[in-house]
Short mmCIF file of C-alpha atoms in Angstrom, two decimals:
data_model
loop_
_atom_site.label_atom_id
_atom_site.label_comp_id
_atom_site.label_asym_id
_atom_site.label_seq_id
_atom_site.Cartn_x
_atom_site.Cartn_y
_atom_site.Cartn_z
CA MET A 874 22.05 53.45 -2.23
CA ALA A 875 22.56 57.16 -2.97
CA SER A 876 19.37 57.27 -5.04
CA TYR A 877 17.48 55.48 -2.23
CA ALA A 878 18.76 58.08 0.28
CA LEU A 879 17.62 60.89 -2.03
CA LEU A 880 14.17 59.35 -2.49
CA LYS A 881 13.90 58.79 1.26
CA ARG A 882 14.73 62.42 1.98
CA THR A 883 12.07 63.58 -0.47
CA GLY A 884 9.45 61.46 1.24
CA PHE A 885 8.82 59.36 -1.88
CA VAL A 886 9.77 56.11 -0.24
CA LYS A 887 7.55 56.81 2.77
CA SER A 888 4.52 57.51 0.59
CA VAL A 889 5.16 54.44 -1.58
CA VAL A 890 5.58 52.20 1.48
CA ASN A 891 2.41 53.59 3.05
CA GLY A 892 0.55 52.88 -0.18
CA PHE A 893 1.81 49.28 -0.17
CA ARG A 894 0.83 48.89 3.46
CA ALA A 895 -2.68 50.14 2.75
CA SER A 896 -3.10 47.76 -0.18
CA ARG A 897 -1.85 44.66 1.67
CA ALA A 898 -4.13 41.74 0.98
CA TYR A 899 -3.64 38.73 3.20
CA ALA A 900 -2.57 35.53 1.53
CA SER A 901 -5.23 33.04 0.55
CA VAL A 902 -2.91 30.31 1.78
CA ALA A 903 -2.29 29.83 5.48
CA VAL A 904 -0.71 27.39 7.89
CA GLY A 905 -2.15 24.00 6.95
CA SER A 906 -2.68 24.86 3.27
CA ASP A 907 -1.32 22.52 0.61
CA LEU A 908 0.79 24.55 -1.84
CA VAL A 909 0.43 22.00 -4.63
CA SER A 910 -3.38 22.00 -4.31
CA ALA A 911 -3.44 25.81 -4.06
CA ALA A 912 -1.62 26.12 -7.39
CA PRO A 913 -2.16 22.76 -9.15
CA ASP A 914 -1.38 23.90 -12.67
CA VAL A 915 1.67 26.00 -11.83
CA SER A 916 5.29 25.21 -12.64
CA LEU A 917 8.39 27.24 -11.83
CA GLN A 918 11.57 27.73 -13.82
CA ARG A 919 14.82 26.79 -12.14
CA ALA A 920 17.49 29.49 -12.46
CA ARG A 921 19.77 28.76 -15.42
CA SER A 922 21.81 30.26 -18.19
CA TRP A 923 20.24 30.83 -21.61
CA ASP A 924 22.21 27.87 -23.05
CA GLU A 925 20.93 25.63 -20.24
CA GLY A 926 17.41 26.81 -21.03
CA VAL A 927 17.80 25.94 -24.70
CA SER A 928 19.33 22.52 -24.00
CA SER A 929 16.50 21.67 -21.56
CA LYS A 930 13.91 22.86 -24.13
CA PHE A 931 12.91 25.55 -21.63
CA SER A 932 11.69 22.98 -19.12
CA THR A 933 9.71 23.93 -16.04
CA THR A 934 9.40 22.22 -12.66
CA PRO A 935 5.93 21.27 -11.35
CA LEU A 936 5.31 22.21 -7.72
CA LYS A 937 4.83 18.56 -6.75
CA ASP A 938 8.42 17.86 -7.81
CA ILE A 939 9.64 20.66 -5.56
CA PHE A 940 7.61 19.79 -2.45
CA LYS A 941 6.51 16.12 -2.47
CA ASP A 942 8.03 14.08 0.39
CA LYS A 943 10.41 16.94 1.24
CA LYS A 944 11.00 19.49 3.98
CA VAL A 945 11.42 22.83 2.22
CA VAL A 946 12.03 26.38 3.35
CA ILE A 947 10.83 28.75 0.64
CA PHE A 948 10.96 32.51 0.56
CA GLY A 949 9.60 35.01 -1.92
CA LEU A 950 10.81 38.51 -2.56
CA PRO A 951 10.02 41.48 -4.83
CA GLY A 952 12.88 40.97 -7.26
CA ALA A 953 16.44 40.17 -8.21
CA TYR A 954 19.05 42.91 -7.83
CA THR A 955 16.84 45.00 -5.53
CA GLY A 956 18.13 46.52 -2.29
CA VAL A 957 16.72 44.62 0.70
CA CYS A 958 16.53 41.40 -1.34
CA SER A 959 20.25 41.51 -2.18
CA ALA A 960 21.66 42.98 1.02
CA GLN A 961 19.54 41.20 3.64
CA HIS A 962 16.95 38.65 2.50
CA VAL A 963 19.04 36.19 0.45
CA PRO A 964 22.11 36.47 2.74
CA SER A 965 19.95 35.62 5.78
CA TYR A 966 19.32 32.20 4.20
CA LYS A 967 22.72 31.68 2.60
CA ASP A 968 24.50 32.38 5.90
CA ASN A 969 22.29 29.88 7.76
CA ILE A 970 22.27 27.04 5.22
CA ASP A 971 24.19 24.64 7.49
CA LYS A 972 21.71 25.28 10.31
CA PHE A 973 18.77 24.55 8.00
CA LYS A 974 20.39 21.30 6.85
CA ALA A 975 21.06 20.33 10.49
CA LYS A 976 17.29 20.69 11.13
CA GLY A 977 16.55 18.23 8.32
CA VAL A 978 15.55 20.77 5.66
CA ASP A 979 16.02 19.21 2.22
CA SER A 980 16.16 22.47 0.29
CA VAL A 981 16.02 26.22 0.71
CA ILE A 982 14.31 27.93 -2.21
CA CYS A 983 14.11 31.55 -3.32
CA VAL A 984 11.27 32.42 -5.72
CA ALA A 985 10.65 35.75 -7.41
CA VAL A 986 8.61 37.19 -10.26
CA ASN A 987 11.62 37.22 -12.59
CA ASP A 988 12.76 35.09 -15.48
CA PRO A 989 15.16 32.23 -14.67
CA TYR A 990 18.08 33.91 -16.51
CA VAL A 991 17.98 37.08 -14.41
CA LEU A 992 17.71 34.96 -11.26
CA ASN A 993 20.68 32.87 -12.39
CA GLY A 994 22.89 35.94 -12.87
CA TRP A 995 21.78 37.37 -9.54
CA ALA A 996 22.37 34.09 -7.67
CA GLU A 997 25.87 33.89 -9.13
CA LYS A 998 26.59 37.52 -8.19
CA LEU A 999 25.48 36.80 -4.61
CA GLN A 1000 27.49 33.54 -4.61
CA ALA A 1001 24.36 31.83 -3.29
CA LYS A 1002 23.63 29.29 -6.03
CA GLU A 1003 25.35 26.42 -4.22
CA ALA A 1004 23.33 26.96 -1.03
CA ILE A 1005 19.92 28.09 -2.31
CA GLU A 1006 17.76 26.90 -5.22
CA PHE A 1007 16.42 29.87 -7.20
CA TYR A 1008 13.18 29.61 -9.18
CA GLY A 1009 11.54 32.12 -11.48
CA ASP A 1010 7.81 32.74 -11.40
CA PHE A 1011 8.12 34.61 -14.71
CA ASP A 1012 4.43 35.48 -15.14
CA GLY A 1013 3.55 35.65 -11.44
CA SER A 1014 1.13 32.72 -11.67
CA PHE A 1015 2.50 31.06 -8.51
CA HIS A 1016 2.19 34.21 -6.42
CA LYS A 1017 -1.23 35.05 -7.90
CA LYS A 1018 -2.61 31.64 -6.87
CA LEU A 1019 -1.29 32.18 -3.34
CA ASP A 1020 -2.62 35.75 -3.24
CA LEU A 1021 0.88 37.02 -2.58
CA MET A 1022 1.14 39.50 -5.48
CA ILE A 1023 1.60 43.23 -5.04
CA ASP A 1024 1.64 46.05 -7.58
CA LEU A 1025 5.00 47.79 -7.28
CA SER A 1026 4.50 50.03 -10.32
CA ALA A 1027 5.21 53.08 -8.14
CA ALA A 1028 8.75 51.72 -7.74
CA LEU A 1029 8.92 50.87 -11.49
CA LEU A 1030 8.77 47.13 -10.82
CA GLY A 1031 5.20 46.30 -11.88
CA PRO A 1032 3.43 43.23 -10.45
CA ARG A 1033 5.73 41.47 -8.00
CA SER A 1034 5.73 39.20 -4.97
CA HIS A 1035 5.25 40.28 -1.40
CA ARG A 1036 8.22 39.53 0.84
CA TRP A 1037 7.41 36.24 2.61
CA SER A 1038 8.75 32.92 3.89
CA ALA A 1039 7.32 29.49 4.64
CA TYR A 1040 8.32 26.13 6.02
CA VAL A 1041 6.63 23.42 3.95
CA VAL A 1042 6.55 19.69 4.71
CA ASP A 1043 5.31 17.38 1.92
CA GLY A 1044 3.53 20.34 0.33
CA LYS A 1045 1.76 21.47 3.54
CA ILE A 1046 2.55 24.86 5.02
CA LYS A 1047 3.72 24.53 8.62
CA VAL A 1048 4.92 28.13 9.07
CA LEU A 1049 4.03 31.23 7.00
CA ASN A 1050 5.43 34.73 7.47
CA VAL A 1051 4.39 37.69 5.29
CA GLU A 1052 5.82 41.18 5.68
CA LYS A 1053 3.39 44.11 5.99
CA ALA A 1054 5.25 46.01 3.24
CA PRO A 1055 7.84 44.86 0.67
CA SER A 1056 10.45 47.26 2.06
CA GLU A 1057 10.20 45.67 5.52
CA PHE A 1058 12.42 42.85 6.70
CA GLN A 1059 11.03 41.84 10.09
CA VAL A 1060 9.48 38.35 9.85
CA SER A 1061 10.63 36.75 6.57
CA GLY A 1062 14.36 36.32 7.18
CA GLY A 1063 16.31 33.14 7.59
CA ASP A 1064 17.02 33.74 11.27
CA VAL A 1065 13.30 34.04 12.04
CA ILE A 1066 12.10 30.93 10.24
CA LEU A 1067 15.05 28.93 11.53
CA GLY A 1068 13.69 29.49 15.03
CA GLN A 1069 10.20 28.40 13.93
CA ILE A 1070 11.18 24.98 12.58
#
């Protein structure tokens, strides 16, 4: 937090955010799109310990297994252990999990361009693993197919995901929210999408 305050005072954060805003490309998926068809050859990696990875032979989960015949709320974020993601984005879903379940949502999923081991450690630190399913998009292939990638090299993160959320029924997007910049938290939080279901 202290380093963020220092960067903010120097204007670095403002220039980086403005650069992200200028480079914002709108997602190729939209309300009505089928996520499985948009990324047919993509699988995600469920968050797990290294030992769990070894014992499962480093298995992956095809998108159809995540979305078929299910009501899913999914949200993407720039990365594990980052500021807004840890302090606001994940908690906004964790704190509303009972409300999502009451609306018939089968699962709430967090996906990030991280490996499944980093996501596992982060989920445990946030005490969110029981409420939210975490999936790694380790090479960014999921986000690339959806046109939801952003280059965050200026913040030393490299290629990452935009901050976004969606309500998906049987693979079809019913609601899609994408922030204008990865530092913003206006439309992708749990409270917002809860009101859109």
